[in-house]
Amino acid sequence: VEGGWAEDGKGESIWDWFGQQGHVHMNQTANVACDSYHKIDYDVYLLRGLQSKLYKFSISWPRIFPTGIRNSFSPQGVNYYNKLINRLLDSNIEPMVTLFHWDLPQTLQDLGGWQNESIIDTFADYADFCFATFGDRVKFWITFHEPWVISYAGYGTGQHPPGITDPGVASYKVAHSIIKAHAKAWHLYDDRYRSQQHGKVGIVLNSDWAEPKTPTSSEDVKAAERYMHFMLGWFAHPIFVNGDYPDILKSQIQQKNQQCSIPVAILPSFSEEEKSIVKGTADFFGLSHYTSRLISTAVNDTCIPAYENVVNFSQHVDPSWPQTASSWIRVVPWGLRRLLKFVSQEYTGTRIPIYIAGNGVPTEDGGDVINDTKRMDYFRLYINEALKAIKLDAVDVQTYIARSLIDGFEGPMGYSQLFGLHHVNFEDGNRQRTPKESAYFFSSVIENNGFPKELLYAHLPFLFIYPSFPSLMPCWLMLLGWIY
Ligand SMILES: *[C@@H]1O[C@H](CO)[C@@H](O)[C@H](O)[C@H]1NC(C)=O
Ligand SMILES: *[C@@H]1O[C@H](CO)[C@@H](O)[C@H](O)[C@H]1NC(C)=O
Ligand SMILES: *[C@@H]1O[C@H](CO)[C@@H](O)[C@H](O)[C@H]1NC(C)=O
């Protein structure tokens, strides 16, 4: 949303470069985007209108360190974030700050980006600077936003910058470095800042919910489990469980490599010392979630190192799941409830709160841009499932963050996927913002801290129990499911 891509000495990020190279829909770039770099007051005014208690935004690494390292420090860049944080606090809105939401300084990419392990120290130094500079006021820190996407799309399929297509090696190597960089930043905060600043440091992991295509097929159930443990467990298991990758992930890769004459995927391993450093490095579990999939084993089990092939799955959707303007988002609200239960059983228990840190849907193609009833339905149904997870399943969900405050630049899709509660007129030099109906709806949810008339039971789904997972639902709930 920021724009101001080269203003006040800001360095080029890999997303600036990607857009300028013409890799984005219609050759669009984020050069101006929503011009939020010049619209702090306006954006905070919109947040006040929503009665929002919290705003999640990211610091652009090259805006404060144009070449990626501390000696290139830009006072104007720091000033922008100071001003934004202070305006939010003046309005009683808690800033939740992401250190890395994908826009790596291009200079660091030129040294190999996340494939060069020396970036772990460079990231930790950047994190150190941010804690020292903003930590007197920022109490919620997210180290990385959706590292699965960075590994998968940035280094596997190449759909995101740096556009590397090496799913068998680079994806796993990069993920390994990101996990270590996350752990290093968490320890840094814990050692040097926590006692004075009293904040929390976590990570945001994205995950779909995987439902076995045929629940009675043990092959499909196993494929769905693999899907979950590769997408979420790849990062969550080391950080939240034992400092190491899930057994399912390790054995699957091993099996695949044995089956093929050359290794299909190379998974780096953590030393015992690294395991103890990585384990337990999150004060909350940030979760972003948009949709669900029906999973079966792969139709073609080949030795091509594509992610889907290594994990060995095929994905499907139920034709009854409503389509959206996004090619990959189907509306499956009950998937969120099952995912929350899964996260609490596998990773967080009662010790660590879950923050839902990304959920939403783009504006319908050809629909009414302002009267966005489909987005309202999506929010209502998904928030209701989060409520069920809290009230019926006793999952500790403490935060819900909608994507997003305003329409913005959505990666390779440019401005063709608009997730905002507020419409932005990208044709207008002033980037006029207009609240959509969903903004009024969401503001009433915040005002009531839920729904005035509790929805809760209105759409209780058929409650299927994953046979091989620890029982997801108490039996009495399954009974209720049948009755309703
Ligand atoms: C994008 O830019 C390239 C090179 O400048 C040009 O050839 C192409 O036609 C442009 N595409 C669109 C959709 O504008
Ligand atoms: C990795 O980064 C360091 C700087 O942190 C640099 O000196 C080194 O040359 C880089 N390695 C490669 C292979 O580019
Ligand atoms: C929005 O659209 C719905 C049906 O699509 C309609 O019932 C409602 O009155 C509309 N609201 C506004 C404010 O136009």
XYZ file of C-alpha atoms in Angstrom, residues 33-276:
244
model
C 0.079 1.825 -4.953
C -2.312 3.458 -2.421
C 0.190 6.225 -1.722
C -0.064 5.395 1.976
C 3.447 6.816 2.369
C 1.735 10.221 2.180
C -1.579 9.297 3.759
C -0.882 8.295 7.336
C -3.599 10.553 8.730
C -6.195 9.374 6.225
C -5.480 5.693 6.816
C -5.601 6.087 10.596
C -8.862 7.994 10.185
C -10.290 4.970 8.320
C -9.099 2.669 11.121
C -10.817 4.892 13.670
C -13.982 4.681 11.579
C -13.794 0.906 11.835
C -13.247 1.241 15.607
C -10.310 -1.046 15.050
C -8.284 -1.942 18.108
C -5.255 -3.049 16.146
C -3.494 -2.438 12.834
C -1.142 -4.989 11.330
C 1.334 -3.482 8.901
C 4.873 -4.246 7.820
C 8.096 -2.300 7.846
C 9.716 -2.169 4.446
C 13.299 -3.241 5.118
C 14.760 -1.201 2.182
C 12.898 1.920 3.341
C 14.870 2.050 6.565
C 18.048 0.269 5.367
C 18.192 1.078 1.606
C 21.000 -1.439 0.958
C 19.747 -3.873 3.575
C 22.423 -3.169 6.164
C 22.553 -0.824 9.112
C 25.159 1.598 7.763
C 22.731 2.642 4.994
C 20.122 3.683 7.597
C 17.561 6.252 6.351
C 16.267 8.721 8.967
C 13.302 9.647 6.723
C 12.308 6.009 6.442
C 12.412 5.597 10.209
C 10.476 8.809 10.585
C 7.638 7.492 8.434
C 7.122 4.485 10.706
C 7.534 6.574 13.863
C 4.799 8.877 12.642
C 2.500 5.985 11.704
C 3.032 4.238 15.062
C 2.456 7.457 17.013
C -0.734 8.297 15.107
C -2.069 4.807 15.771
C -1.323 5.043 19.478
C -2.916 8.512 19.649
C -6.086 6.785 18.410
C -5.745 3.860 20.840
C -4.961 1.466 18.011
C -2.335 -1.142 18.805
C 0.360 -1.433 16.113
C 1.214 -5.026 15.165
C 4.374 -4.858 13.113
C 5.717 -7.376 10.626
C 9.462 -7.222 10.056
C 9.434 -9.187 6.813
C 6.453 -9.214 4.499
C 8.402 -10.318 1.405
C 9.985 -7.045 0.195
C 13.659 -7.927 0.533
C 16.175 -5.213 -0.380
C 17.310 -5.978 -3.933
C 20.955 -5.560 -2.850
C 20.571 -8.535 -0.488
C 18.916 -10.537 -3.255
C 21.965 -9.831 -5.396
C 23.998 -11.657 -2.711
C 21.688 -14.690 -2.923
C 18.764 -13.556 -0.771
C 17.511 -16.267 1.582
C 19.766 -18.805 -0.148
C 22.831 -17.109 1.357
C 22.961 -18.083 5.015
C 24.757 -14.912 6.003
C 21.363 -13.210 5.637
C 20.371 -14.725 8.987
C 22.708 -12.338 10.807
C 21.762 -9.452 8.519
C 18.078 -10.026 9.313
C 18.781 -10.276 13.037
C 20.604 -6.961 12.928
C 17.660 -5.362 11.120
C 15.296 -6.845 13.721
C 17.544 -5.565 16.508
C 17.374 -2.074 15.042
C 13.566 -2.219 14.830
C 13.167 -3.484 18.413
C 15.523 -0.757 19.678
C 13.903 2.007 17.615
C 10.181 1.197 17.748
C 9.899 -1.300 20.612
C 9.129 1.324 23.249
C 5.728 1.601 21.502
C 5.296 -1.599 19.475
C 4.266 -4.576 21.636
C 3.371 -7.084 18.910
C 6.062 -8.198 16.505
C 5.775 -10.649 13.630
C 9.127 -11.786 12.290
C 7.925 -13.316 9.015
C 4.619 -13.217 7.184
C 3.813 -16.563 5.526
C 7.251 -18.115 5.003
C 5.585 -21.004 3.145
C 4.683 -18.554 0.371
C 8.232 -17.210 0.231
C 9.682 -20.712 -0.119
C 6.990 -22.085 -2.422
C 6.317 -19.147 -4.753
C 9.614 -17.239 -4.514
C 11.989 -20.195 -4.844
C 9.809 -23.105 -6.020
C 7.360 -22.049 -8.730
C 8.977 -18.657 -9.324
C 5.610 -16.851 -9.381
C 6.973 -14.388 -6.822
C 10.353 -12.667 -6.808
C 13.161 -13.605 -6.893
C 11.468 -15.895 -9.449
C 13.661 -18.924 -8.764
C 12.279 -22.290 -9.878
C 14.077 -24.827 -7.721
C 11.397 -26.523 -5.602
C 13.542 -29.516 -4.672
C 16.512 -27.679 -3.201
C 16.141 -23.895 -2.897
C 12.660 -23.997 -1.304
C 13.820 -26.214 1.570
C 17.103 -24.357 2.014
C 15.371 -20.983 2.150
C 12.774 -22.233 4.623
C 15.601 -23.539 6.807
C 17.298 -20.127 6.875
C 14.029 -18.321 7.565
C 13.303 -20.571 10.550
C 16.777 -19.889 11.940
C 16.460 -16.146 11.298
C 13.094 -16.131 13.064
C 14.548 -17.962 16.071
C 17.520 -15.640 16.216
C 15.283 -12.550 16.236
C 13.043 -14.037 18.936
C 16.035 -14.794 21.193
C 17.416 -11.346 20.595
C 14.157 -9.829 21.796
C 13.978 -12.243 24.694
C 17.559 -11.526 25.809
C 17.785 -7.785 25.274
C 14.347 -6.207 25.071
C 11.605 -8.238 26.701
C 12.312 -7.237 30.293
C 11.981 -3.530 29.427
C 9.520 -3.540 26.557
C 7.159 -6.366 27.616
C 6.101 -7.162 24.056
C 5.364 -10.389 22.208
C 7.173 -11.839 19.203
C 5.643 -14.434 16.895
C 5.311 -15.492 13.277
C 2.399 -15.706 10.813
C 1.985 -19.065 9.080
C -0.524 -19.603 6.288
C -2.503 -22.759 5.900
C -5.461 -24.146 4.038
C -7.548 -26.802 5.692
C -7.078 -30.191 4.020
C -10.063 -32.517 4.101
C -9.581 -36.048 2.748
C -11.436 -36.348 -0.563
C -12.815 -39.724 0.427
C -12.901 -39.837 4.225
C -13.120 -43.624 4.251
C -9.964 -43.975 2.142
C -6.922 -44.288 4.379
C -4.759 -43.188 1.422
C -6.684 -39.934 1.132
C -6.565 -39.382 4.880
C -2.787 -39.847 4.815
C -2.454 -37.487 1.837
C -4.482 -34.841 3.690
C -2.246 -35.261 6.725
C 0.841 -34.850 4.553
C -0.704 -31.707 3.071
C -1.144 -30.194 6.551
C 2.283 -31.189 7.832
C 4.061 -29.840 4.745
C 2.129 -26.585 4.563
C 1.897 -25.759 8.255
C 4.081 -28.289 10.077
C 7.152 -27.463 7.955
C 7.417 -24.214 9.962
C 5.150 -24.784 12.963
C 6.672 -28.077 14.105
C 10.237 -26.762 14.544
C 9.099 -23.519 16.169
C 6.247 -24.765 18.359
C 7.038 -28.434 19.020
C 10.621 -29.674 19.133
C 12.993 -27.652 16.971
C 12.747 -30.142 14.118
C 10.646 -30.871 11.039
C 7.629 -33.171 11.408
C 8.375 -36.891 11.052
C 5.791 -37.091 8.275
C 7.712 -34.496 6.259
C 11.096 -36.130 6.821
C 9.913 -39.651 6.033
C 7.980 -38.549 2.949
C 11.032 -36.837 1.464
C 13.222 -39.803 2.341
C 10.785 -42.231 0.760
C 10.478 -40.115 -2.368
C 14.239 -39.929 -2.761
C 14.600 -43.706 -2.339
C 11.966 -44.315 -4.946
C 13.736 -42.096 -7.505
C 17.231 -42.632 -8.886
C 18.293 -39.067 -8.038
C 17.218 -37.098 -4.952
C 13.996 -35.221 -5.663
C 14.203 -32.969 -2.618
C 16.993 -32.067 -0.231
C 15.853 -31.251 3.282
C 18.534 -29.611 5.428
C 18.753 -30.871 8.996
C 19.011 -29.043 12.300
C 21.868 -29.878 14.665
C 20.925 -30.692 18.258
C 22.087 -27.225 19.273
C 20.008 -25.598 16.522
C 16.952 -27.607 17.600
C 17.211 -26.270 21.109
